[in-house]
Short mmCIF file of C-alpha atoms in Angstrom, two decimals:
data_model
loop_
_atom_site.label_atom_id
_atom_site.label_comp_id
_atom_site.label_asym_id
_atom_site.label_seq_id
_atom_site.Cartn_x
_atom_site.Cartn_y
_atom_site.Cartn_z
CA UNK F 1 -75.13 -75.80 -30.71
CA UNK F 2 -77.36 -75.23 -33.32
CA UNK F 3 -78.29 -73.18 -36.43
CA UNK F 4 -81.67 -72.28 -34.35
CA UNK F 5 -79.19 -71.57 -30.47
CA UNK F 6 -76.42 -69.83 -32.95
CA UNK F 7 -79.95 -67.33 -34.72
CA UNK F 8 -81.16 -66.98 -31.41
CA UNK F 9 -78.25 -66.46 -29.01
CA UNK F 10 -77.75 -63.48 -30.80
CA UNK F 11 -79.96 -61.11 -27.85
CA UNK F 12 -77.91 -63.32 -25.21
CA UNK F 13 -75.78 -62.16 -22.92
CA UNK F 14 -72.26 -62.82 -24.50
CA UNK F 15 -69.87 -65.35 -22.45
CA UNK F 16 -68.44 -64.82 -19.44
CA UNK F 17 -64.68 -64.52 -20.52
CA UNK F 18 -63.62 -66.15 -17.89
CA UNK F 19 -65.36 -69.44 -19.17
CA UNK F 20 -63.72 -69.25 -22.38
CA UNK F 21 -60.09 -70.30 -23.24
CA UNK F 22 -58.24 -69.82 -25.93
CA UNK F 23 -58.91 -71.30 -29.19
CA UNK F 24 -55.04 -70.91 -30.72
CA UNK F 25 -52.10 -68.27 -29.55
CA UNK F 26 -52.29 -66.08 -30.25
CA UNK F 27 -55.00 -65.54 -27.98
CA UNK F 28 -54.59 -64.80 -24.36
CA UNK F 29 -56.40 -66.16 -21.82
CA UNK F 30 -58.20 -63.76 -19.27
CA UNK F 31 -57.51 -65.40 -16.10
CA UNK F 32 -53.19 -65.49 -17.41
CA UNK F 33 -50.61 -64.69 -15.89
CA UNK F 34 -49.72 -61.17 -14.00
CA UNK F 35 -48.86 -59.22 -16.62
CA UNK F 36 -47.24 -56.15 -14.78
CA UNK F 37 -44.16 -56.69 -17.42
CA UNK F 38 -45.72 -55.49 -20.22
CA UNK F 39 -45.66 -52.28 -21.39
CA UNK F 40 -49.72 -50.74 -21.98
CA UNK F 41 -50.42 -51.68 -24.93
CA UNK F 42 -49.66 -55.11 -24.49
CA UNK F 43 -51.01 -54.94 -21.31
CA UNK F 44 -54.34 -54.00 -23.10
CA UNK F 45 -54.12 -55.70 -25.62
CA UNK F 46 -54.04 -58.79 -23.41
CA UNK F 47 -57.83 -57.41 -21.39
CA UNK F 48 -58.89 -57.58 -25.48
CA UNK F 49 -58.02 -61.49 -24.57
CA UNK F 50 -54.58 -61.20 -28.02
CA UNK F 51 -51.68 -61.57 -26.69
CA UNK F 52 -49.24 -59.21 -29.14
CA UNK F 53 -47.88 -61.16 -31.83
CA UNK F 54 -47.02 -59.08 -34.80
CA UNK F 55 -44.19 -56.62 -33.81
CA UNK F 56 -44.25 -52.72 -32.63
CA UNK F 57 -41.79 -50.67 -33.72
CA UNK F 58 -43.94 -48.67 -35.94
CA UNK F 59 -44.76 -44.58 -34.23
CA UNK F 60 -46.92 -41.88 -35.14
CA UNK F 61 -45.13 -40.80 -38.73
CA UNK F 62 -45.74 -44.81 -40.36
CA UNK F 63 -49.44 -45.15 -38.92
CA UNK F 64 -50.36 -41.12 -40.29
CA UNK F 65 -48.34 -43.00 -43.98
CA UNK F 66 -50.25 -46.43 -43.53
CA UNK F 67 -53.45 -44.33 -44.36
CA UNK F 68 -52.09 -41.47 -46.31
CA UNK F 69 -50.52 -42.98 -49.05
CA UNK F 70 -53.72 -46.08 -49.04
CA UNK F 71 -55.66 -43.02 -50.16
CA UNK F 72 -53.37 -41.41 -52.97
CA UNK F 73 -56.25 -38.10 -53.17
CA UNK F 74 -53.65 -37.46 -55.67
CA UNK F 75 -53.99 -40.46 -57.62
CA UNK F 76 -57.70 -40.92 -57.09
CA UNK F 77 -58.89 -37.67 -58.64
CA UNK F 78 -56.69 -38.54 -61.75
CA UNK F 79 -57.60 -42.14 -62.47
CA UNK F 80 -60.92 -40.93 -61.54
CA UNK F 81 -62.04 -37.24 -63.04
CA UNK F 82 -63.47 -37.55 -66.57
CA UNK F 83 -66.38 -39.53 -64.54
CA UNK F 84 -67.15 -36.57 -62.43
CA UNK F 85 -66.86 -33.14 -63.78
CA UNK F 86 -69.33 -35.60 -66.90
CA UNK F 87 -71.89 -36.24 -63.58
CA UNK F 88 -73.19 -32.56 -63.70
CA UNK F 89 -69.83 -30.79 -64.88
CA UNK F 90 -67.08 -28.88 -63.18
CA UNK F 91 -69.74 -26.66 -60.68
CA UNK F 92 -71.36 -30.20 -59.09
CA UNK F 93 -66.86 -31.84 -58.58
CA UNK F 94 -65.13 -28.63 -57.46
CA UNK F 95 -68.67 -28.41 -54.70
CA UNK F 96 -69.21 -31.98 -54.02
CA UNK F 97 -65.24 -32.40 -53.34
CA UNK F 98 -65.60 -29.30 -50.82
CA UNK F 99 -68.95 -30.72 -48.94
CA UNK F 100 -67.96 -34.72 -49.01
CA UNK F 101 -64.19 -33.44 -47.53
CA UNK F 102 -66.52 -31.80 -44.78
CA UNK F 103 -68.34 -35.28 -43.83
CA UNK F 104 -65.37 -37.50 -44.48
CA UNK F 105 -63.65 -34.63 -41.52
CA UNK F 106 -66.60 -35.60 -39.29
CA UNK F 107 -66.67 -39.38 -40.43
CA UNK F 108 -62.91 -39.66 -39.29
CA UNK F 109 -62.90 -38.22 -36.33
CA UNK F 110 -65.98 -40.60 -35.13
CA UNK F 111 -63.40 -43.75 -36.82
CA UNK F 112 -60.62 -41.84 -34.36
CA UNK F 113 -62.73 -42.79 -31.20
CA UNK F 114 -63.68 -45.79 -31.84
CA UNK F 115 -59.90 -46.60 -32.34
CA UNK F 116 -58.66 -44.97 -29.28
CA UNK F 117 -61.27 -47.77 -27.51
CA UNK F 118 -59.85 -50.53 -29.31
CA UNK F 119 -56.22 -50.17 -31.08
CA UNK F 120 -56.27 -53.55 -32.46
CA UNK F 121 -55.33 -55.01 -35.88
CA UNK F 122 -58.53 -55.87 -37.75
CA UNK F 123 -59.93 -52.22 -36.36
CA UNK F 124 -63.01 -51.69 -38.79
CA UNK F 125 -63.84 -55.22 -37.69
CA UNK F 126 -63.38 -54.84 -33.75
CA UNK F 127 -65.14 -51.55 -34.14
CA UNK F 128 -68.09 -53.13 -36.02
CA UNK F 129 -68.96 -55.97 -33.58
CA UNK F 130 -68.14 -53.45 -30.61
CA UNK F 131 -71.13 -50.84 -32.44
CA UNK F 132 -73.61 -53.34 -32.69
CA UNK F 133 -73.34 -54.44 -28.88
CA UNK F 134 -74.42 -57.23 -26.15
CA UNK F 135 -77.18 -58.20 -29.33
CA UNK F 136 -75.81 -57.45 -32.52
CA UNK F 137 -71.62 -57.93 -31.83
CA UNK F 138 -71.37 -60.97 -33.10
CA UNK F 139 -73.82 -60.18 -36.39
CA UNK F 140 -71.99 -56.65 -36.76
CA UNK F 141 -69.12 -58.03 -36.76
CA UNK F 142 -69.40 -61.07 -39.20
CA UNK F 143 -70.81 -59.24 -41.94
CA UNK F 144 -68.11 -56.18 -42.05
CA UNK F 145 -64.67 -58.73 -41.90
CA UNK F 146 -66.32 -59.87 -45.24
CA UNK F 147 -67.15 -56.45 -46.76
CA UNK F 148 -63.87 -55.30 -44.82
CA UNK F 149 -61.41 -57.50 -46.49
CA UNK F 150 -63.04 -57.79 -49.88
CA UNK F 151 -63.32 -53.85 -50.36
CA UNK F 152 -59.34 -53.36 -49.91
CA UNK F 153 -58.69 -56.79 -51.33
CA UNK F 154 -60.77 -55.51 -54.12
CA UNK F 155 -58.43 -52.07 -54.32
CA UNK F 156 -55.36 -54.23 -54.34
CA UNK F 157 -56.33 -55.50 -57.21
CA UNK F 158 -58.49 -52.13 -58.87
CA UNK F 159 -54.46 -49.92 -57.78
CA UNK F 160 -52.16 -52.50 -60.34
CA UNK F 161 -54.54 -52.40 -62.72
CA UNK F 162 -54.39 -48.59 -62.78
CA UNK F 163 -50.59 -48.39 -63.06
CA UNK F 164 -50.83 -50.63 -66.02
CA UNK F 165 -53.38 -47.80 -67.90
CA UNK F 166 -50.54 -45.31 -67.20
CA UNK F 167 -48.23 -47.51 -68.44
CA UNK F 168 -49.75 -48.74 -71.99
CA UNK F 169 -51.33 -44.80 -72.83
CA UNK F 170 -47.79 -44.98 -74.20
CA UNK F 171 -49.26 -46.44 -76.77
CA UNK F 172 -50.85 -43.79 -78.33
CA UNK F 173 -48.80 -41.08 -77.05
CA UNK F 174 -46.21 -42.96 -79.24
CA UNK F 175 -49.13 -44.09 -82.47
CA UNK F 176 -47.54 -48.10 -81.66
CA UNK F 177 -49.55 -50.17 -83.43
CA UNK F 178 -51.24 -51.74 -81.07
CA UNK F 179 -54.95 -51.79 -80.49
CA UNK F 180 -55.57 -50.41 -76.89
CA UNK F 181 -59.32 -51.07 -77.36
CA UNK F 182 -60.42 -52.66 -73.72
CA UNK F 183 -63.06 -54.76 -76.66
CA UNK F 184 -59.81 -56.47 -78.17
CA UNK F 185 -58.77 -59.47 -75.86
CA UNK F 186 -54.91 -58.35 -77.23
CA UNK F 187 -55.08 -55.29 -75.55
CA UNK F 188 -57.40 -57.14 -72.14
CA UNK F 189 -54.64 -59.73 -72.09
CA UNK F 190 -51.99 -57.53 -72.12
CA UNK F 191 -52.82 -55.62 -69.46
CA UNK F 192 -53.90 -58.31 -67.68
CA UNK F 193 -50.01 -59.26 -67.65
CA UNK F 194 -48.67 -55.89 -67.29
CA UNK F 195 -50.92 -55.51 -63.46
CA UNK F 196 -50.62 -59.05 -62.52
CA UNK F 197 -46.55 -58.05 -63.07
CA UNK F 198 -47.48 -54.36 -60.87
CA UNK F 199 -49.02 -56.89 -58.40
CA UNK F 200 -46.00 -59.19 -57.03
CA UNK F 201 -43.54 -55.68 -57.50
CA UNK F 202 -46.06 -53.79 -55.08
CA UNK F 203 -47.17 -56.88 -53.16
CA UNK F 204 -43.57 -58.34 -52.53
CA UNK F 205 -42.52 -55.84 -50.26
CA UNK F 206 -44.90 -56.40 -47.57
CA UNK F 207 -42.38 -59.14 -46.90
CA UNK F 208 -40.01 -56.89 -45.92
CA UNK F 209 -38.24 -56.63 -42.62
CA UNK F 210 -40.93 -54.80 -40.03
CA UNK F 211 -37.24 -52.20 -39.58
CA UNK F 212 -37.01 -52.21 -43.06
CA UNK F 213 -40.23 -51.40 -44.51
CA UNK F 214 -40.92 -48.00 -42.42
CA UNK F 215 -39.01 -46.88 -45.34
CA UNK F 216 -41.60 -47.84 -48.20
CA UNK F 217 -44.28 -45.97 -45.83
CA UNK F 218 -41.98 -42.79 -46.00
CA UNK F 219 -40.71 -43.20 -49.75
CA UNK F 220 -44.64 -43.79 -50.16
CA UNK F 221 -45.30 -40.71 -48.79
CA UNK F 222 -42.81 -38.49 -50.70
CA UNK F 223 -43.84 -39.80 -53.57
CA UNK F 224 -46.95 -38.25 -52.79
CA UNK F 225 -45.76 -34.95 -52.32
CA UNK F 226 -43.62 -35.01 -55.51
CA UNK F 227 -46.08 -35.75 -57.62
CA UNK F 228 -48.93 -32.49 -55.69
CA UNK F 229 -45.90 -30.50 -56.27
CA UNK F 230 -45.43 -31.05 -59.75
CA UNK F 231 -48.71 -30.98 -60.77
CA UNK F 232 -49.30 -28.02 -59.04
CA UNK F 233 -46.04 -26.43 -60.00
CA UNK F 234 -45.41 -28.17 -63.46
CA UNK F 235 -48.41 -28.27 -64.97
CA UNK F 236 -50.21 -24.36 -65.11
CA UNK F 237 -46.72 -23.97 -66.39
CA UNK F 238 -46.57 -26.54 -69.47
CA UNK F 239 -50.77 -25.72 -70.04
CA UNK F 240 -49.76 -21.65 -70.48
CA UNK F 241 -47.27 -22.19 -73.49
CA UNK F 242 -49.82 -24.80 -74.80
CA UNK F 243 -53.89 -25.06 -75.12
CA UNK F 244 -54.57 -22.88 -72.49
CA UNK F 245 -56.30 -22.58 -69.37
CA UNK F 246 -59.92 -22.24 -69.06
CA UNK F 247 -61.78 -19.21 -67.58
CA UNK F 248 -62.85 -19.14 -63.95
CA UNK F 249 -67.02 -18.58 -65.14
CA UNK F 250 -66.26 -22.56 -66.71
CA UNK F 251 -64.34 -23.55 -63.41
CA UNK F 252 -67.03 -22.06 -60.74
CA UNK F 253 -70.12 -22.53 -62.75
CA UNK F 254 -70.51 -24.81 -65.50
CA UNK F 255 -72.65 -27.67 -65.48
CA UNK F 256 -73.28 -31.23 -67.68
CA UNK F 257 -75.48 -33.80 -68.15
CA UNK F 258 -72.87 -36.30 -69.00
CA UNK F 259 -74.51 -39.01 -67.18
CA UNK F 260 -78.60 -39.17 -68.38
CA UNK F 261 -79.82 -38.97 -64.70
CA UNK F 262 -82.94 -37.10 -64.00
CA UNK F 263 -80.71 -32.87 -63.57
CA UNK F 264 -81.00 -32.99 -59.42
CA UNK F 265 -79.45 -36.89 -59.57
CA UNK F 266 -76.85 -36.67 -62.31
CA UNK F 267 -75.73 -33.70 -59.82
CA UNK F 268 -75.85 -36.08 -56.84
CA UNK F 269 -73.89 -38.69 -59.31
CA UNK F 270 -70.70 -36.59 -58.90
CA UNK F 271 -69.91 -37.31 -55.06
CA UNK F 272 -69.97 -41.13 -57.15
CA UNK F 273 -66.24 -39.70 -57.32
CA UNK F 274 -65.83 -37.63 -54.20
CA UNK F 275 -66.73 -40.67 -52.04
CA UNK F 276 -64.09 -42.93 -53.94
CA UNK F 277 -61.94 -40.70 -53.25
CA UNK F 278 -61.40 -39.87 -49.58
CA UNK F 279 -62.27 -43.27 -48.15
CA UNK F 280 -60.13 -45.76 -46.57
CA UNK F 281 -58.39 -43.57 -43.84
CA UNK F 282 -59.08 -46.04 -41.17
CA UNK F 283 -56.15 -48.13 -42.36
CA UNK F 284 -54.12 -46.52 -40.02
CA UNK F 285 -56.72 -48.69 -37.47
CA UNK F 286 -55.19 -52.27 -39.60
CA UNK F 287 -51.65 -51.40 -37.67
CA UNK F 288 -52.30 -50.88 -34.47
CA UNK F 289 -51.23 -53.86 -33.15
CA UNK F 290 -47.42 -52.04 -34.75
CA UNK F 291 -47.71 -49.24 -33.24
CA UNK F 292 -46.36 -47.32 -30.48
CA UNK F 293 -48.70 -45.81 -27.65
CA UNK F 294 -51.70 -46.92 -30.13
CA UNK F 295 -54.96 -45.76 -28.65
CA UNK F 296 -53.66 -42.86 -29.55
CA UNK F 297 -51.03 -42.74 -32.38
CA UNK F 298 -53.30 -44.38 -34.53
CA UNK F 299 -56.64 -42.50 -33.57
CA UNK F 300 -54.51 -39.03 -34.70
CA UNK F 301 -52.52 -41.14 -37.76
CA UNK F 302 -56.88 -42.11 -38.81
CA UNK F 303 -57.64 -38.40 -38.73
CA UNK F 304 -54.83 -36.20 -39.99
CA UNK F 305 -54.74 -38.28 -43.13
CA UNK F 306 -58.18 -38.14 -43.80
CA UNK F 307 -57.45 -34.36 -43.38
CA UNK F 308 -54.36 -33.82 -45.18
CA UNK F 309 -55.63 -35.70 -47.87
CA UNK F 310 -58.74 -33.96 -47.89
CA UNK F 311 -56.57 -31.00 -48.52
CA UNK F 312 -54.25 -31.37 -50.59
CA UNK F 313 -56.81 -33.34 -53.04
CA UNK F 314 -58.63 -29.43 -53.00
CA UNK F 315 -56.11 -27.64 -55.23
CA UNK F 316 -55.77 -30.41 -57.35
CA UNK F 317 -59.54 -30.23 -58.31
CA UNK F 318 -59.59 -26.43 -58.57
CA UNK F 319 -55.64 -27.16 -60.73
CA UNK F 320 -57.44 -29.52 -63.19
CA UNK F 321 -60.69 -27.50 -63.94
CA UNK F 322 -59.02 -24.69 -65.05
CA UNK F 323 -56.20 -26.67 -66.64
CA UNK F 324 -57.65 -29.02 -68.56
CA UNK F 325 -59.09 -29.68 -72.11
CA UNK F 326 -62.41 -29.90 -72.97
CA UNK F 327 -64.61 -32.74 -72.07
CA UNK F 328 -65.32 -33.32 -76.10
CA UNK F 329 -60.78 -33.65 -75.68
CA UNK F 330 -60.92 -35.64 -72.89
CA UNK F 331 -63.71 -38.06 -74.27
CA UNK F 332 -61.74 -37.89 -77.42
CA UNK F 333 -58.39 -39.70 -76.28
CA UNK F 334 -57.79 -43.02 -77.20
CA UNK F 335 -55.24 -43.89 -74.35
CA UNK F 336 -57.10 -46.07 -71.15
CA UNK F 337 -55.31 -43.63 -69.04
CA UNK F 338 -56.54 -39.30 -70.35
CA UNK F 339 -54.39 -38.28 -67.73
CA UNK F 340 -51.29 -39.90 -69.58
CA UNK F 341 -52.35 -38.16 -72.76
CA UNK F 342 -53.14 -34.79 -70.92
CA UNK F 343 -49.35 -34.73 -69.85
CA UNK F 344 -47.73 -35.29 -73.26
CA UNK F 345 -49.40 -32.77 -74.60
CA UNK F 346 -48.44 -29.89 -71.88
CA UNK F 347 -45.61 -31.14 -71.05
CA UNK F 348 -43.85 -32.76 -74.06
CA UNK F 349 -42.79 -36.57 -74.56
CA UNK F 350 -39.78 -35.75 -72.74
CA UNK F 351 -41.50 -33.83 -69.44
CA UNK F 352 -44.59 -36.24 -69.66
CA UNK F 353 -42.34 -39.78 -69.30
CA UNK F 354 -41.20 -38.50 -66.08
CA UNK F 355 -44.60 -36.82 -64.72
CA UNK F 356 -45.66 -40.75 -66.27
CA UNK F 357 -43.48 -42.34 -64.32
CA UNK F 358 -43.77 -40.91 -60.57
CA UNK F 359 -47.42 -41.61 -61.57
CA UNK F 360 -46.57 -44.96 -61.78
CA UNK F 361 -44.92 -45.07 -58.80
CA UNK F 362 -47.04 -43.39 -57.22
CA UNK F 363 -49.61 -46.24 -57.81
CA UNK F 364 -46.99 -49.09 -57.14
CA UNK F 365 -46.13 -47.52 -53.33
CA UNK F 366 -49.99 -46.79 -52.72
CA UNK F 367 -50.32 -50.01 -53.27
CA UNK F 368 -47.57 -51.85 -51.59
CA UNK F 369 -49.25 -49.35 -47.93
CA UNK F 370 -52.81 -50.83 -49.44
CA UNK F 371 -51.76 -54.25 -49.25
CA UNK F 372 -49.67 -53.72 -45.33
CA UNK F 373 -53.60 -52.62 -44.08
CA UNK F 374 -55.32 -55.30 -45.77
CA UNK F 375 -53.18 -58.17 -44.85
CA UNK F 376 -53.29 -57.62 -40.96
CA UNK F 377 -57.38 -56.79 -41.32
CA UNK F 378 -57.65 -60.30 -43.09
CA UNK F 379 -55.10 -61.58 -41.00
CA UNK F 380 -57.31 -60.24 -38.05
CA UNK F 381 -60.59 -61.46 -39.30
CA UNK F 382 -58.56 -64.97 -39.12
CA UNK F 383 -57.15 -64.95 -35.99
CA UNK F 384 -60.50 -65.04 -34.55
CA UNK F 385 -62.17 -67.91 -37.41
CA UNK F 386 -64.12 -65.97 -39.38
CA UNK F 387 -62.69 -67.15 -42.40
CA UNK F 388 -61.99 -70.36 -44.14
CA UNK F 389 -58.73 -72.15 -43.08
CA UNK F 390 -58.18 -69.08 -40.43
CA UNK F 391 -55.85 -71.62 -38.65
CA UNK F 392 -53.45 -71.43 -41.04
CA UNK F 393 -54.31 -67.68 -42.64
CA UNK F 394 -53.41 -66.54 -38.76
CA UNK F 395 -49.78 -68.10 -38.03
CA UNK F 396 -47.17 -65.77 -37.77
CA UNK F 397 -43.65 -66.36 -38.92
CA UNK F 398 -40.50 -65.54 -36.10
CA UNK F 399 -40.24 -62.10 -37.63
CA UNK F 400 -44.03 -61.85 -36.20
CA UNK F 401 -45.82 -60.71 -39.20
CA UNK F 402 -48.37 -62.07 -40.87
CA UNK F 403 -46.73 -63.31 -43.72
CA UNK F 404 -49.46 -66.11 -44.64
CA UNK F 405 -52.45 -63.72 -44.90
CA UNK F 406 -50.07 -61.50 -47.42
CA UNK F 407 -50.43 -64.66 -49.62
CA UNK F 408 -53.30 -65.34 -49.33
CA UNK F 409 -54.57 -61.35 -50.23
CA UNK F 410 -51.77 -61.13 -53.23
CA UNK F 411 -53.17 -64.49 -54.67
CA UNK F 412 -56.80 -64.17 -54.46
CA UNK F 413 -56.77 -60.13 -55.68
CA UNK F 414 -54.36 -62.35 -58.23
CA UNK F 415 -57.20 -64.39 -58.37
CA UNK F 416 -59.69 -60.36 -59.17
CA UNK F 417 -57.65 -59.32 -61.76
CA UNK F 418 -57.67 -62.20 -63.91
CA UNK F 419 -61.59 -61.06 -64.13
CA UNK F 420 -59.54 -58.54 -67.40
CA UNK F 421 -59.46 -60.87 -69.47
CA UNK F 422 -63.89 -62.26 -69.72
CA UNK F 423 -64.57 -59.28 -71.03
CA UNK F 424 -64.37 -55.10 -70.12
CA UNK F 425 -67.27 -55.59 -68.08
CA UNK F 426 -66.31 -58.09 -65.27
CA UNK F 427 -63.02 -56.64 -64.28
CA UNK F 428 -64.75 -52.71 -64.19
CA UNK F 429 -68.13 -54.20 -61.75
CA UNK F 430 -65.48 -55.51 -59.23
CA UNK F 431 -63.78 -52.69 -59.44
CA UNK F 432 -67.21 -50.31 -59.05
CA UNK F 433 -67.81 -52.55 -56.31
CA UNK F 434 -65.02 -51.51 -54.08
CA UNK F 435 -65.58 -48.53 -52.75
CA UNK F 436 -69.38 -49.52 -51.75
CA UNK F 437 -68.14 -52.09 -48.62
CA UNK F 438 -66.20 -49.78 -46.52
CA UNK F 439 -69.45 -46.83 -47.19
CA UNK F 440 -71.98 -49.32 -45.30
CA UNK F 441 -69.65 -50.67 -43.39
CA UNK F 442 -68.56 -47.22 -42.04
CA UNK F 443 -73.28 -46.28 -42.03
CA UNK F 444 -73.38 -49.48 -39.63
CA UNK F 445 -70.27 -48.87 -37.04
CA UNK F 446 -72.15 -45.52 -36.86
CA UNK F 447 -75.57 -46.73 -36.67
CA UNK F 448 -75.00 -48.93 -34.16
CA UNK F 449 -73.18 -45.97 -32.24
CA UNK F 450 -76.03 -43.97 -32.79
CA UNK F 451 -79.02 -46.40 -31.57
CA UNK F 452 -77.22 -49.17 -29.65
CA UNK F 453 -74.10 -48.19 -27.91
CA UNK F 454 -74.81 -44.57 -27.74
CA UNK F 455 -72.58 -44.57 -24.35
CA UNK F 456 -69.87 -46.54 -25.21
CA UNK F 457 -65.50 -45.85 -25.52
CA UNK F 458 -66.13 -43.57 -22.89
CA UNK F 459 -62.24 -44.56 -22.06
CA UNK F 460 -60.60 -43.61 -25.18
CA UNK F 461 -58.02 -42.33 -24.77
CA UNK F 462 -58.84 -39.26 -28.28
CA UNK F 463 -62.46 -38.72 -27.45
CA UNK F 464 -65.16 -36.17 -29.51
CA UNK F 465 -66.07 -35.02 -25.61
CA UNK F 466 -69.81 -34.30 -25.84
CA UNK F 467 -69.67 -34.09 -29.16
CA UNK F 468 -68.90 -37.84 -30.62
CA UNK F 469 -73.05 -38.56 -30.89
CA UNK F 470 -73.62 -35.56 -33.23
CA UNK F 471 -71.08 -36.30 -35.03
CA UNK F 472 -71.27 -39.65 -35.24
CA UNK F 473 -75.04 -39.81 -36.02
CA UNK F 474 -73.98 -36.72 -38.79
CA UNK F 475 -72.12 -40.16 -40.29
CA UNK F 476 -74.17 -42.69 -40.69
CA UNK F 477 -76.92 -40.26 -42.22
CA UNK F 478 -74.55 -39.29 -44.46
CA UNK F 479 -73.00 -42.30 -45.82
CA UNK F 480 -75.68 -43.80 -46.09
CA UNK F 481 -76.15 -41.31 -48.53
CA UNK F 482 -72.49 -42.21 -50.08
CA UNK F 483 -73.85 -46.02 -50.67
CA UNK F 484 -76.93 -45.35 -52.20
CA UNK F 485 -75.14 -42.95 -54.89
CA UNK F 486 -72.53 -45.77 -55.55
CA UNK F 487 -75.05 -48.66 -56.05
CA UNK F 488 -76.61 -45.97 -58.44
CA UNK F 489 -76.02 -46.78 -62.44
CA UNK F 490 -73.63 -43.72 -63.74
CA UNK F 491 -75.90 -44.77 -67.45
CA UNK F 492 -78.99 -43.60 -68.89
CA UNK F 493 -81.28 -45.52 -69.85
CA UNK F 494 -79.99 -48.34 -68.00
CA UNK F 495 -78.77 -51.26 -70.03
CA UNK F 496 -76.86 -54.60 -69.34
CA UNK F 497 -73.73 -52.60 -70.30
CA UNK F 498 -74.86 -49.55 -68.09
CA UNK F 499 -76.39 -51.55 -65.50
CA UNK F 500 -74.26 -51.48 -61.58
CA UNK F 501 -73.45 -54.53 -60.70
CA UNK F 502 -72.77 -53.49 -57.04
CA UNK F 503 -76.05 -53.98 -55.68
CA UNK F 504 -75.09 -57.06 -57.02
CA UNK F 505 -71.36 -58.43 -55.94
CA UNK F 506 -72.62 -56.55 -52.19
CA UNK F 507 -75.27 -58.95 -51.32
CA UNK F 508 -73.39 -62.06 -52.75
CA UNK F 509 -70.80 -60.68 -50.06
CA UNK F 510 -73.27 -59.35 -47.41
CA UNK F 511 -74.74 -63.93 -47.98
CA UNK F 512 -71.31 -64.57 -47.15
CA UNK F 513 -70.99 -63.00 -44.00
CA UNK F 514 -74.51 -64.31 -42.58
CA UNK F 515 -73.88 -67.86 -43.67
CA UNK F 516 -70.44 -67.11 -41.73
CA UNK F 517 -72.26 -65.68 -38.91
CA UNK F 518 -75.32 -68.75 -38.70
CA UNK F 519 -72.60 -71.77 -39.42
CA UNK F 520 -69.30 -70.65 -37.06
CA UNK F 521 -70.87 -71.73 -33.08
CA UNK F 522 -70.47 -68.27 -30.88
CA UNK F 523 -68.62 -70.88 -28.23
CA UNK F 524 -65.68 -70.91 -31.50
CA UNK F 525 -65.59 -66.77 -31.62
CA UNK F 526 -63.01 -65.48 -28.82
CA UNK F 527 -64.83 -61.54 -29.29
CA UNK F 528 -67.33 -62.72 -27.42
CA UNK F 529 -66.15 -62.82 -24.57
CA UNK F 530 -63.80 -60.36 -25.37
CA UNK F 531 -67.15 -57.65 -25.43
CA UNK F 532 -67.54 -58.27 -22.23
CA UNK F 533 -64.78 -57.34 -21.59
CA UNK F 534 -64.97 -54.36 -23.10
CA UNK F 535 -68.39 -53.44 -21.49
CA UNK F 536 -66.77 -53.73 -18.21
CA UNK F 537 -63.43 -51.50 -19.31
CA UNK F 538 -66.77 -49.56 -20.17
CA UNK F 539 -68.67 -49.71 -17.05
CA UNK F 540 -65.50 -49.92 -14.79
CA UNK F 541 -64.28 -46.22 -16.34
CA UNK F 542 -68.12 -44.94 -16.46
CA UNK F 543 -67.75 -45.71 -12.19
CA UNK F 544 -64.39 -44.20 -12.19
#
């Protein structure tokens, strides 16, 4: 098939399911033998053109924890706090967080409904392909495949650097004679080594047996809750005995403009942080092929993890605004992670060490759970032949785990961490681009659902009913707005040092997706048939 015919096929009717045979052992024959012996999860998966290749042992807690621990809103607020307060001040930060929560609930509900209709590994990639309909589904799927795999792998790498910063901040607290200036190549070398060590520890847990790994989900959740409780109870006690609190007027009305942007846009930049804190709740969908009763369980996992993460985050935002020193003090702290110095100031050296250990373990378990979501996404995309060396990447071990996909994720994340070495700007630019592909994927899915396939997914077990279309339209507008904010520079005037490279990185990733769509023949991409089957299921439901 020529490139021209592949491009023109975007508007063609998908191939008949019966005309396409499996391309690899993970794909099922639509005309296969009787499936009456399979359970409902396996039957629906086979109806979509896939065999049950991964273990299916996890239940609601694991599904919930996959998104809740991957989000880790407590850690996200702490890591980005100084940026959020600097853009608009405390008044902008807490109010933008409230607004973000409302629209995140709506977006999570929209994605949960789609997940209920398409509970398969790689979720967001499938949802985009189906949202694009018969005409644009394949193009949407390929682009989002590259967006989402890049975003999740970059997130894994950035988490490890964040954990390293917490550990290395002890150099400042204990006044050791070693520079923590990121412009110092010696410090960056140490930062890189520590980050790679944390990556090995975190991703190493991904190789555990699924029966054992369910305890990792529990540990990750409990550490997040412990982190939350310690901050709510211990931090204010420590602050009351040391430097004291801000007053309510400061917390609820004080504004700042540390970005140099025009006043309105400066306020809007506070969403740069709040958007990054509450993104990635689709992780429950990535493990849906390993979840029992996935059409309901995975959908609930997406929605309720987003709600829980947002709810526990709000009191922390208010608490930190009351408890943290002024911006002048915060910006003067030399530690790579200012919160370590803040905990030392308020809790003392002994108390802050315990708090720092909790923070580091929280990030380690946050990373390993994000690694589960990331590896399943990579595996599912490779199963359809979208990535280079897809045959090897999509191989499944005897324990029904995607170990090769885990290896790929680890290797790519390790390479991304190497960008710490050349300059402090390189890795920061990659990290800043981590949230953009996911937000834009949400927007693209919502666009497809609003304008191309507004009547699909009516067979979803977890359905929004008549609220589906208006909520999808709201999710589209909201995520487009967030994408615009994430593409904006954070400091004005813009120079080579303050330029936001997210649009450049995002554009490059998009080109990879388009090139793959052009090169891979349509008849080698099973979802061309699978999407036709989904439409058939919808038609059967609508005619019932």
